[in-house]
Structure formats: structure tokens, C-alpha cells
């Protein structure tokens, strides 16, 4: 098979540069430019830029296209829906794609109990609503979130987000009654190596944490990403999640699983909760839910979801019919194409390659992740574990020059994450990994010493 990556110009080429120059005059710089390329077409795991270059996409629009760009089922479903109507506003007039998608999410999310789902437009909006519902149901105000967590950019979700720069700095005051506790980030655990067991994972430690943070009796919900997304692809240890769940149940606290980045096959299961046997009270989903169209959902226990009064939930665009039709096609593809199982296999291959590199490249401090939600954490040296953000930036630039779109993450900006479409063929994944290796060699030298 000929390589997918085809470069006719340097990256970015002249047409990309021209559009970026226009962008700089029209769009505020606050909206970041992660890669300086202008895209004119995307298919599967391949992006075509304005200069006709073909690049492999290991970023997937930040985890939005697990089913690949322009999945044929998604394209067809949206086309068909567009032939009927694009908008009537669900609170005004009911339509079947919305109801059917709610039924499907109630079916496929963890737990066989009665559930309800409603739709909004973005991940942040889903988190806002999950918290709103949890507060209404419990009559409590406090919300507990985690260090290194990311939940969005609205006022409440900024408060729930841990990373200060760029998400919070200068944007306060933040929403009140938000309390943050340590995330079990074993690679950077302040207690040092503990023989593979999570030192935060006992009831006593959790009781102590709450004793100095907030009265559990005033907490409506704990919101958690089971594998941190923007925080650097750190999966929580199973034992920790078990302890946390027991603690929450004992104190009448609802658990909100934020599956916005982990959902829809990314971790090798449809939802990350399934790795933990966790049945959350509420779940937020977005990103890959609708295969590229803007849609987010809150799914939860029927008794909790039914608590708010009529008119207390909703919005003009939430559950747009085109997006619901796309999401139904995504769910069909997840089942028909066994996408979670494929993510498991692809993730294992990527992780095995990363572990090989870790023997050679000493800048790789940690290799981790569930399924195909895999990352490398880069450090200046393994003893101090000092985050190497500069090297991470150089690696991403070197990969892009060679035709591979890669993203970073992590509170310290030193994690390289893979969010490649889960439908990508083995050949495309191998080619992307080949480029990543060449980029690593270019920035640290073949023997692994930083150049
Ligand atoms: C775990 C998680 N929650 C919430 C959000 C916010 O989603 P959105 O950008 O759609 O508002 C994100 C986005 O990256 C996320 O990864």
C-alpha cells in the first residue's frame, strides 16, 4: 500500500498560511491555533489541507471522530434528516430521532435501571446540567471535582477545571461551592512508589481528605473523568474508584462520570465506566457521540433526572435533529463495526510500540492509558520527572512537518496523546507511529539523547 501521507509543500503551505493570516485579522488569538494548517477535506483518519497535502490525523478533532471523519453512515443519516427538517426546537415540537437516541443511550450506558437522557450542545453544557440536576435532586450545593480534571470553559465548568493556564487565569470570579481533591495520578503520587497499589484508595484516606475539604453531607455530586483527558490521559486505579463509589454511596453523594472524552469506544469499551464496573448516577457524553456534529447528553437514573420541574431543563438547539440522526448512526457503527473491540486491539499495538520506544528514549517517563486512549509523558529526566513541555512542543512540530497531526495534554503540557479515529486501518496507524518515531528521533536523536 502506498503511504497515506503525501506532502506537496512544506507544512504549513502557502494557502494554509494565507488563511491563517486572514484568521489572525478576524478571530481573537484566545482561540488557539494548535496546528497551522487549513483543512479543506477529511475522510477516515486523513486530512487534506488547502495546499493539497494529505496528513494523518491522530487528534481526531480532539476525540470527536472515533468513527472517523465523514463516516458513510453518519453522512447518509444527516443527509436524509436534512431532507425532512433541520430544526423545530425539541421543547416546542417532538421528533423521533431525539426520542430514539435517548432510548438508545438509556440502553447502552451502564446499569439496567430506569434512565432518562436529554440533549444539549456541548460537553460543558452537559456538565453544567448534570450538576444542576444533582443539586436539585439532593437539595445540596457542593460539588467535588479532581486535581488535573477538565470539564469545560463555561463559568461553572471553569471552576470544576483544574488547569489554571490557559483555562482559568484572569477569568474569575468562579462559581462557588466547588471543592477539589487529589486525583490518583500514580506516576506523580507525592507518596512515591507504593508497589503498584493506589495509596489514596482507602476509606480512611478519603475521610481525611474530606475532613479538610468539605462536609460530605453538603455534597450533591462528585464529578470524575475515569481517565483524565486534558489532564494527561491518566486512568484512575480500579481500587480507587471502588473506594470512592462506596464513600459516595455512604454519604448520599451522586457520582457523575464525565465520559465526554473517554466515551464511545475510545478506551476499548463503549464507556470507561465498564472497566470499573461502575454504574454512575449521572453520565455526561459529547464529542464522539455525534461523529462530528455538535451534540452532548446527560443520561442518568430516572428518579434523579425526573426531579427538576417542567421547563427547568432544555435549550433552543439541544438535540438538533441532524446531530441526533448522526449520533444514531454512530451507535449503529459502534455495534456493527465492533469499534470498542477494535480500539482495544489498536490501543495494545500502540502501547507496545510506545513501551519499545521507552527503552530507547529516556525522555519518555510514562506510557499509559486504557484501550486506544494512550499517551506518552515526556520528562527532562526519569529521576526528577520534571515535565518537558518544550520537548513536547518540538515533537508535535516535528510530527506535523512530516504529515502527522498529534496533540498534547496534561496540566504541565508534557503529555503526547493519541486520539486517532478508531476506524483507522492497521496500515494508517502503523504509518502514523512510524512518523511519530521519526519525529522523536529528530528531536532527541536516534540514541535517545535530547538534541
Ligand atoms: C472530559 C471533558 N469534559 C468536558 C469537556 C468540555 O466539552 P466541550 O468542549 O464540548 O464543551 C471536555 C472537552 O475537552 C472534556 O474532555
Short mmCIF file of C-alpha atoms and ligand atoms in Angstrom, two decimals:
data_model
loop_
_atom_site.label_atom_id
_atom_site.label_comp_id
_atom_site.label_asym_id
_atom_site.label_seq_id
_atom_site.Cartn_x
_atom_site.Cartn_y
_atom_site.Cartn_z
CA UNK A 1 0.00 0.00 0.00
CA UNK A 2 1.41 3.46 -0.87
CA UNK A 3 1.83 5.76 2.13
CA UNK A 4 -1.19 7.89 3.01
CA UNK A 5 0.83 10.97 3.83
CA UNK A 6 1.54 12.98 0.69
CA UNK A 7 3.24 16.32 1.06
CA UNK A 8 3.50 18.73 -1.89
CA UNK A 9 4.62 21.75 0.10
CA UNK A 10 6.22 22.49 3.44
CA UNK A 11 3.73 22.39 6.32
CA UNK A 12 2.05 24.82 6.56
CA UNK A 13 1.95 25.51 2.83
CA UNK A 14 1.25 28.91 1.24
CA UNK A 15 -2.55 28.51 1.13
CA UNK A 16 -2.73 27.45 4.77
CA UNK A 17 -0.52 30.38 5.72
CA UNK A 18 -2.72 32.79 3.77
CA UNK A 19 -5.88 31.61 5.58
CA UNK A 20 -4.13 31.78 8.92
CA UNK A 21 -3.14 35.38 8.16
CA UNK A 22 -6.82 36.21 7.46
CA UNK A 23 -7.81 34.34 10.61
CA UNK A 24 -5.44 36.48 12.70
CA UNK A 25 -7.24 39.62 11.48
CA UNK A 26 -10.74 38.22 12.05
CA UNK A 27 -10.63 35.86 15.04
CA UNK A 28 -9.27 36.64 18.53
CA UNK A 29 -5.99 34.95 19.46
CA UNK A 30 -7.67 33.46 22.57
CA UNK A 31 -8.98 30.69 20.32
CA UNK A 32 -5.74 28.73 19.99
CA UNK A 33 -4.13 27.57 16.77
CA UNK A 34 -2.91 24.11 17.68
CA UNK A 35 -1.78 23.31 14.12
CA UNK A 36 -1.22 25.98 11.46
CA UNK A 37 -2.99 24.06 8.69
CA UNK A 38 -6.21 24.92 6.86
CA UNK A 39 -8.31 21.81 6.18
CA UNK A 40 -10.47 21.51 3.07
CA UNK A 41 -11.44 17.84 3.33
CA UNK A 42 -11.34 15.00 5.85
CA UNK A 43 -12.06 11.32 5.36
CA UNK A 44 -11.48 8.49 7.83
CA UNK A 45 -8.17 9.34 9.52
CA UNK A 46 -6.86 11.56 6.71
CA UNK A 47 -6.93 15.34 6.43
CA UNK A 48 -6.38 17.19 3.17
CA UNK A 49 -5.14 20.74 3.56
CA UNK A 50 -5.62 23.78 1.36
CA UNK A 51 -2.32 23.04 -0.42
CA UNK A 52 -3.37 19.51 -1.34
CA UNK A 53 -1.21 17.84 1.31
CA UNK A 54 -2.60 14.67 2.89
CA UNK A 55 -1.93 14.27 6.60
CA UNK A 56 -2.74 11.53 9.11
CA UNK A 57 -4.95 12.72 11.92
CA UNK A 58 -4.02 11.36 15.36
CA UNK A 59 -6.03 14.14 17.02
CA UNK A 60 -9.49 13.26 15.70
CA UNK A 61 -10.79 16.79 16.24
CA UNK A 62 -9.93 16.29 19.96
CA UNK A 63 -11.66 12.97 20.32
CA UNK A 64 -14.75 13.80 18.26
CA UNK A 65 -14.38 11.41 15.35
CA UNK A 66 -13.92 7.98 16.91
CA UNK A 67 -15.94 6.70 13.93
CA UNK A 68 -13.64 8.58 11.52
CA UNK A 69 -14.20 11.74 9.51
CA UNK A 70 -17.29 11.52 7.30
CA UNK A 71 -18.28 8.04 8.36
CA UNK A 72 -20.56 6.95 5.48
CA UNK A 73 -23.40 6.02 7.85
CA UNK A 74 -23.21 9.41 9.55
CA UNK A 75 -23.10 11.32 6.24
CA UNK A 76 -26.11 9.41 4.92
CA UNK A 77 -28.15 9.82 8.12
CA UNK A 78 -27.54 13.58 8.19
CA UNK A 79 -28.44 13.90 4.50
CA UNK A 80 -31.69 12.02 5.00
CA UNK A 81 -32.65 14.08 8.03
CA UNK A 82 -31.85 17.30 6.16
CA UNK A 83 -34.38 16.30 3.52
CA UNK A 84 -37.04 16.48 6.25
CA UNK A 85 -36.12 19.34 8.60
CA UNK A 86 -33.08 20.86 10.29
CA UNK A 87 -34.70 22.43 13.35
CA UNK A 88 -38.03 22.77 15.10
CA UNK A 89 -36.77 23.05 18.72
CA UNK A 90 -37.43 19.94 20.79
CA UNK A 91 -39.14 21.72 23.70
CA UNK A 92 -41.59 23.11 21.10
CA UNK A 93 -42.20 20.03 18.90
CA UNK A 94 -41.21 16.41 19.47
CA UNK A 95 -39.34 14.43 16.81
CA UNK A 96 -38.34 10.80 16.70
CA UNK A 97 -34.52 10.96 16.26
CA UNK A 98 -34.26 12.74 19.65
CA UNK A 99 -36.52 10.24 21.42
CA UNK A 100 -34.86 7.25 19.77
CA UNK A 101 -31.38 8.48 20.66
CA UNK A 102 -32.45 8.98 24.29
CA UNK A 103 -33.81 5.42 24.30
CA UNK A 104 -30.56 4.10 22.83
CA UNK A 105 -28.35 5.93 25.32
CA UNK A 106 -30.54 4.72 28.17
CA UNK A 107 -29.96 1.21 26.82
CA UNK A 108 -26.21 1.27 26.17
CA UNK A 109 -24.99 3.20 29.21
CA UNK A 110 -24.04 1.15 32.29
CA UNK A 111 -26.83 -0.18 34.52
CA UNK A 112 -30.16 -1.81 33.75
CA UNK A 113 -32.18 0.58 35.94
CA UNK A 114 -34.68 3.07 34.53
CA UNK A 115 -32.90 6.03 32.97
CA UNK A 116 -33.63 9.30 31.20
CA UNK A 117 -31.48 11.29 28.74
CA UNK A 118 -31.69 14.82 27.46
CA UNK A 119 -29.53 16.69 24.98
CA UNK A 120 -27.56 19.92 24.89
CA UNK A 121 -24.92 21.33 22.54
CA UNK A 122 -21.52 20.94 24.13
CA UNK A 123 -19.66 18.98 26.77
CA UNK A 124 -19.52 21.98 29.10
CA UNK A 125 -23.27 22.43 28.82
CA UNK A 126 -23.81 18.75 29.68
CA UNK A 127 -21.62 19.09 32.78
CA UNK A 128 -23.47 22.27 33.83
CA UNK A 129 -26.76 20.42 33.53
CA UNK A 130 -25.59 17.28 35.33
CA UNK A 131 -24.53 19.43 38.29
CA UNK A 132 -27.77 21.42 38.14
CA UNK A 133 -29.83 18.19 38.26
CA UNK A 134 -27.70 16.68 41.06
CA UNK A 135 -28.18 19.84 43.14
CA UNK A 136 -31.90 19.85 42.56
CA UNK A 137 -32.30 16.16 43.42
CA UNK A 138 -30.15 16.19 46.58
CA UNK A 139 -31.03 19.68 47.77
CA UNK A 140 -27.27 20.10 48.37
CA UNK A 141 -24.94 22.66 46.82
CA UNK A 142 -21.33 21.47 46.96
CA UNK A 143 -19.65 19.69 44.07
CA UNK A 144 -16.40 17.78 44.39
CA UNK A 145 -14.02 17.56 41.45
CA UNK A 146 -10.42 16.49 40.92
CA UNK A 147 -7.00 17.99 40.51
CA UNK A 148 -5.96 17.72 36.84
CA UNK A 149 -9.62 17.46 35.79
CA UNK A 150 -11.09 19.29 32.80
CA UNK A 151 -14.81 19.84 32.35
CA UNK A 152 -15.14 22.86 30.03
CA UNK A 153 -14.90 26.60 29.63
CA UNK A 154 -18.21 27.99 30.94
CA UNK A 155 -18.25 29.63 34.36
CA UNK A 156 -19.16 26.55 36.41
CA UNK A 157 -17.04 24.19 34.31
CA UNK A 158 -14.03 26.53 34.55
CA UNK A 159 -14.44 26.30 38.30
CA UNK A 160 -14.51 22.50 38.03
CA UNK A 161 -11.43 22.52 35.80
CA UNK A 162 -8.05 22.24 37.44
CA UNK A 163 -5.61 23.62 34.87
CA UNK A 164 -5.10 27.33 35.51
CA UNK A 165 -3.21 28.33 32.35
CA UNK A 166 -4.85 28.78 29.86
CA UNK A 167 -8.32 27.83 31.10
CA UNK A 168 -8.79 29.94 34.24
CA UNK A 169 -6.14 32.64 34.52
CA UNK A 170 -7.78 36.07 34.56
CA UNK A 171 -11.30 34.71 34.05
CA UNK A 172 -12.56 34.71 37.66
CA UNK A 173 -14.58 35.00 39.81
CA UNK A 174 -15.50 31.34 39.56
CA UNK A 175 -18.67 29.56 40.59
CA UNK A 176 -18.83 28.83 44.33
CA UNK A 177 -19.24 25.54 46.20
CA UNK A 178 -16.67 23.69 44.10
CA UNK A 179 -14.14 21.59 46.03
CA UNK A 180 -11.12 19.85 44.57
CA UNK A 181 -9.46 16.67 45.81
CA UNK A 182 -6.32 14.86 44.57
CA UNK A 183 -6.64 12.64 41.52
CA UNK A 184 -4.90 9.26 41.88
CA UNK A 185 -2.13 10.16 39.41
CA UNK A 186 0.18 7.31 40.37
CA UNK A 187 3.16 8.41 38.23
CA UNK A 188 3.25 11.69 40.14
CA UNK A 189 1.99 10.48 43.51
CA UNK A 190 3.52 12.56 46.31
CA UNK A 191 3.83 9.42 48.43
CA UNK A 192 6.29 7.85 45.97
CA UNK A 193 6.26 4.26 44.72
CA UNK A 194 3.85 2.05 46.65
CA UNK A 195 4.32 -1.27 44.92
CA UNK A 196 1.56 -0.74 42.42
CA UNK A 197 -1.24 -0.12 44.92
CA UNK A 198 -3.06 3.19 44.99
CA UNK A 199 -2.28 4.92 48.25
CA UNK A 200 -5.39 7.11 48.06
CA UNK A 201 -7.61 4.05 47.78
CA UNK A 202 -8.85 3.53 51.29
CA UNK A 203 -11.86 4.85 53.08
CA UNK A 204 -9.75 6.41 55.88
CA UNK A 205 -7.66 8.47 53.45
CA UNK A 206 -10.79 9.65 51.68
CA UNK A 207 -12.47 10.56 55.01
CA UNK A 208 -9.35 12.58 55.92
CA UNK A 209 -9.36 14.34 52.55
CA UNK A 210 -12.97 15.37 53.01
CA UNK A 211 -12.35 16.36 56.65
CA UNK A 212 -10.10 19.15 55.39
CA UNK A 213 -12.12 19.99 52.27
CA UNK A 214 -15.91 19.87 52.63
CA UNK A 215 -18.62 18.22 54.70
CA UNK A 216 -19.71 15.14 52.68
CA UNK A 217 -23.26 15.79 53.92
CA UNK A 218 -23.39 19.02 51.90
CA UNK A 219 -22.05 17.47 48.68
CA UNK A 220 -24.51 16.96 45.83
CA UNK A 221 -22.11 15.20 43.47
CA UNK A 222 -18.59 14.08 42.76
CA UNK A 223 -17.66 14.54 39.11
CA UNK A 224 -14.85 12.45 37.69
CA UNK A 225 -13.13 11.56 34.46
CA UNK A 226 -12.17 7.91 34.91
CA UNK A 227 -9.22 8.59 32.63
CA UNK A 228 -8.17 12.22 32.66
CA UNK A 229 -8.46 13.74 29.19
CA UNK A 230 -6.95 17.23 29.08
CA UNK A 231 -5.19 16.32 32.35
CA UNK A 232 -2.85 13.91 30.57
CA UNK A 233 -4.59 10.58 29.92
CA UNK A 234 -4.23 9.22 33.44
CA UNK A 235 -6.57 6.32 34.20
CA UNK A 236 -7.77 6.11 37.79
CA UNK A 237 -6.86 2.83 39.52
CA UNK A 238 -9.82 0.46 39.85
CA UNK A 239 -9.38 0.19 43.63
CA UNK A 240 -9.60 3.97 43.99
CA UNK A 241 -12.84 4.17 42.04
CA UNK A 242 -14.28 1.35 44.13
CA UNK A 243 -13.46 3.18 47.38
CA UNK A 244 -14.77 6.47 46.05
CA UNK A 245 -18.02 4.86 44.95
CA UNK A 246 -18.56 3.28 48.37
CA UNK A 247 -17.79 6.60 50.05
CA UNK A 248 -20.24 8.46 47.81
CA UNK A 249 -23.00 5.90 48.39
CA UNK A 250 -22.44 6.03 52.19
CA UNK A 251 -22.85 9.80 52.16
CA UNK A 252 -25.75 10.14 49.71
CA UNK A 253 -23.48 11.82 47.14
CA UNK A 254 -24.27 11.31 43.45
CA UNK A 255 -21.49 10.19 41.12
CA UNK A 256 -21.24 11.93 37.77
CA UNK A 257 -19.00 10.13 35.26
CA UNK A 258 -17.73 12.65 32.72
CA UNK A 259 -17.34 10.39 29.67
CA UNK A 260 -17.05 13.25 27.22
CA UNK A 261 -13.54 12.28 26.11
CA UNK A 262 -13.48 8.63 27.28
CA UNK A 263 -16.79 7.65 25.69
CA UNK A 264 -17.86 5.86 22.52
CA UNK A 265 -15.26 3.15 22.30
CA UNK A 266 -12.15 5.21 22.98
CA UNK A 267 -10.97 3.16 25.95
CA UNK A 268 -11.71 -0.24 24.39
CA UNK A 269 -15.20 -0.36 25.89
CA UNK A 270 -18.19 1.73 24.90
CA UNK A 271 -17.71 3.68 28.15
CA UNK A 272 -14.74 3.84 30.53
CA UNK A 273 -17.13 3.06 33.44
CA UNK A 274 -17.24 -0.52 32.14
CA UNK A 275 -13.56 -1.02 33.05
CA UNK A 276 -14.50 -0.25 36.65
CA UNK A 277 -17.86 -1.99 36.96
CA UNK A 278 -19.12 1.49 37.78
CA UNK A 279 -22.78 2.38 37.35
CA UNK A 280 -22.78 6.16 37.78
CA UNK A 281 -25.87 8.08 38.86
CA UNK A 282 -25.35 10.53 36.01
CA UNK A 283 -23.17 10.44 32.92
CA UNK A 284 -22.15 13.23 30.57
CA UNK A 285 -21.27 12.48 26.96
CA UNK A 286 -20.41 14.65 23.93
CA UNK A 287 -17.52 14.67 21.41
CA UNK A 288 -17.71 11.33 19.52
CA UNK A 289 -21.43 10.95 20.34
CA UNK A 290 -22.44 12.51 17.03
CA UNK A 291 -19.42 11.77 14.83
CA UNK A 292 -18.54 15.42 14.19
CA UNK A 293 -21.82 17.22 14.78
CA UNK A 294 -22.26 19.25 17.96
CA UNK A 295 -24.26 17.24 20.49
CA UNK A 296 -23.96 16.38 24.17
CA UNK A 297 -26.09 14.39 26.56
CA UNK A 298 -26.87 13.91 30.21
CA UNK A 299 -28.01 10.36 30.97
CA UNK A 300 -28.97 9.28 34.45
CA UNK A 301 -31.14 7.50 36.95
CA UNK A 302 -34.77 8.19 36.14
CA UNK A 303 -35.59 9.33 39.69
CA UNK A 304 -32.71 11.84 39.63
CA UNK A 305 -33.37 13.09 36.10
CA UNK A 306 -37.11 13.50 36.72
CA UNK A 307 -36.55 15.70 39.79
CA UNK A 308 -36.34 19.14 38.14
CA UNK A 309 -39.70 20.79 37.35
CA UNK A 310 -41.13 21.21 33.85
CA UNK A 311 -39.20 23.90 31.99
CA UNK A 312 -36.16 23.58 34.26
CA UNK A 313 -34.14 21.84 31.56
CA UNK A 314 -33.79 22.47 27.83
CA UNK A 315 -32.45 24.99 25.33
CA UNK A 316 -33.03 26.16 21.76
CA UNK A 317 -30.66 23.88 19.88
CA UNK A 318 -30.15 20.95 22.28
CA UNK A 319 -30.77 17.67 20.46
CA UNK A 320 -30.70 19.20 17.00
CA UNK A 321 -32.28 16.66 14.60
CA UNK A 322 -29.24 16.48 12.30
CA UNK A 323 -26.99 15.80 15.28
CA UNK A 324 -29.39 13.17 16.69
CA UNK A 325 -29.54 11.41 13.31
CA UNK A 326 -25.72 11.44 13.20
CA UNK A 327 -25.50 10.04 16.73
CA UNK A 328 -27.89 7.20 15.92
CA UNK A 329 -25.60 6.32 13.00
CA UNK A 330 -22.59 6.45 15.35
CA UNK A 331 -24.24 3.99 17.75
CA UNK A 332 -25.11 1.68 14.86
CA UNK A 333 -21.47 1.80 13.69
CA UNK A 334 -20.19 1.15 17.23
CA UNK A 335 -22.14 -2.12 17.30
CA UNK A 336 -21.90 -3.21 13.65
CA UNK A 337 -18.18 -2.48 13.30
CA UNK A 338 -17.25 -3.64 16.83
CA UNK A 339 -15.45 -0.34 17.32
CA UNK A 340 -14.70 -0.71 21.06
CA UNK A 341 -13.04 -4.11 20.47
CA UNK A 342 -11.05 -2.62 17.64
CA UNK A 343 -9.95 0.23 19.95
CA UNK A 344 -8.75 -2.35 22.44
CA UNK A 345 -6.58 -4.06 19.79
CA UNK A 346 -5.27 -0.85 18.26
CA UNK A 347 -4.52 0.53 21.72
CA UNK A 348 -2.50 -2.56 22.60
CA UNK A 349 -0.45 -2.20 19.43
CA UNK A 350 0.21 1.49 20.08
CA UNK A 351 1.11 0.87 23.71
CA UNK A 352 3.51 -1.97 22.79
CA UNK A 353 5.28 0.38 20.37
CA UNK A 354 5.43 3.15 22.98
CA UNK A 355 6.93 0.72 25.52
CA UNK A 356 9.61 -0.24 22.98
CA UNK A 357 10.42 3.43 22.47
CA UNK A 358 10.60 3.93 26.25
CA UNK A 359 13.58 1.51 26.31
CA UNK A 360 15.40 3.76 23.85
CA UNK A 361 14.16 7.28 24.55
CA UNK A 362 14.88 8.35 28.09
CA UNK A 363 12.63 11.37 27.75
CA UNK A 364 9.65 9.00 28.00
CA UNK A 365 8.75 8.99 31.67
CA UNK A 366 5.48 7.09 31.46
CA UNK A 367 3.37 5.15 28.96
CA UNK A 368 -0.26 4.72 29.92
CA UNK A 369 -3.92 4.65 29.01
CA UNK A 370 -6.96 2.44 28.57
CA UNK A 371 -7.65 1.00 25.12
CA UNK A 372 -6.81 3.49 22.41
CA UNK A 373 -6.74 6.45 24.84
CA UNK A 374 -2.96 6.19 25.06
CA UNK A 375 -0.25 8.69 25.91
CA UNK A 376 3.43 9.28 26.48
CA UNK A 377 4.51 11.58 29.30
CA UNK A 378 7.78 13.36 28.49
CA UNK A 379 10.26 14.40 31.18
CA UNK A 380 13.70 16.02 31.25
CA UNK A 381 14.98 13.00 33.22
CA UNK A 382 13.40 9.99 34.79
CA UNK A 383 14.75 10.62 38.29
CA UNK A 384 13.30 14.10 38.78
CA UNK A 385 10.31 13.52 36.44
CA UNK A 386 10.50 17.22 35.54
CA UNK A 387 7.82 17.76 32.87
CA UNK A 388 9.35 18.58 29.47
CA UNK A 389 6.79 20.84 27.85
CA UNK A 390 9.33 22.34 25.43
CA UNK A 391 10.31 18.93 24.11
CA UNK A 392 6.64 18.00 23.73
CA UNK A 393 6.11 21.11 21.60
CA UNK A 394 9.13 20.25 19.44
CA UNK A 395 7.92 16.68 18.98
CA UNK A 396 4.46 17.83 17.87
CA UNK A 397 6.03 20.30 15.43
CA UNK A 398 8.38 17.63 14.04
CA UNK A 399 5.45 15.24 13.57
CA UNK A 400 3.38 17.88 11.79
CA UNK A 401 6.26 18.77 9.46
CA UNK A 402 6.23 15.09 8.46
CA UNK A 403 2.46 14.98 7.96
CA UNK A 404 1.10 13.75 11.30
CA UNK A 405 -1.32 15.74 13.46
CA UNK A 406 -0.66 14.98 17.13
CA UNK A 407 -1.99 16.67 20.26
CA UNK A 408 -0.53 17.30 23.68
CA UNK A 409 -2.33 17.36 27.00
CA UNK A 410 -1.57 17.36 30.71
CA UNK A 411 -1.54 20.00 33.39
CA UNK A 412 2.15 20.53 32.60
CA UNK A 413 1.68 20.32 28.82
CA UNK A 414 4.13 17.40 28.57
CA UNK A 415 1.90 14.52 27.52
CA UNK A 416 1.51 13.40 23.92
CA UNK A 417 -1.90 11.82 23.46
CA UNK A 418 -3.32 9.70 20.68
CA UNK A 419 -6.94 10.26 19.67
CA UNK A 420 -6.76 8.67 16.22
CA UNK A 421 -10.10 7.65 14.69
CA UNK A 422 -10.90 4.13 15.90
CA UNK A 423 -11.85 3.11 12.39
CA UNK A 424 -8.30 3.78 11.09
CA UNK A 425 -6.76 0.76 9.40
CA UNK A 426 -3.72 -1.01 10.85
CA UNK A 427 -1.66 0.42 7.95
CA UNK A 428 -2.64 4.00 8.76
CA UNK A 429 -1.91 3.51 12.46
CA UNK A 430 1.48 1.98 11.61
CA UNK A 431 2.32 4.82 9.26
CA UNK A 432 1.37 7.37 11.92
CA UNK A 433 3.52 5.59 14.51
CA UNK A 434 6.41 5.47 12.04
CA UNK A 435 6.19 9.24 11.68
CA UNK A 436 5.96 9.68 15.44
CA UNK A 437 9.14 7.63 15.85
CA UNK A 438 10.94 9.64 13.16
CA UNK A 439 9.83 12.84 14.90
CA UNK A 440 11.10 11.53 18.25
CA UNK A 441 14.46 10.68 16.65
CA UNK A 442 14.58 14.14 15.12
CA UNK A 443 14.11 15.88 18.46
CA UNK A 444 16.04 13.59 20.80
CA UNK A 445 18.50 11.83 18.47
CA UNK A 446 18.47 8.17 17.45
CA UNK A 447 20.04 7.02 20.70
CA UNK A 448 17.55 8.89 22.82
CA UNK A 449 19.68 11.80 23.99
CA UNK A 450 17.95 15.18 23.63
CA UNK A 451 19.42 17.20 20.75
C1 LIG B 1 -13.77 15.33 29.95
C2 LIG B 1 -14.30 16.57 29.30
N1 LIG B 1 -15.36 17.20 29.83
C3 LIG B 1 -15.87 18.29 29.27
C4 LIG B 1 -15.32 18.84 28.12
C5 LIG B 1 -15.92 20.08 27.52
O1 LIG B 1 -16.52 19.77 26.30
P1 LIG B 1 -16.84 20.94 25.23
O2 LIG B 1 -15.53 21.42 24.71
O3 LIG B 1 -17.69 20.26 24.21
O4 LIG B 1 -17.60 21.98 25.99
C6 LIG B 1 -14.22 18.22 27.54
C7 LIG B 1 -13.58 18.79 26.33
O5 LIG B 1 -12.45 18.55 26.02
C8 LIG B 1 -13.69 17.06 28.14
O6 LIG B 1 -12.63 16.43 27.62
#
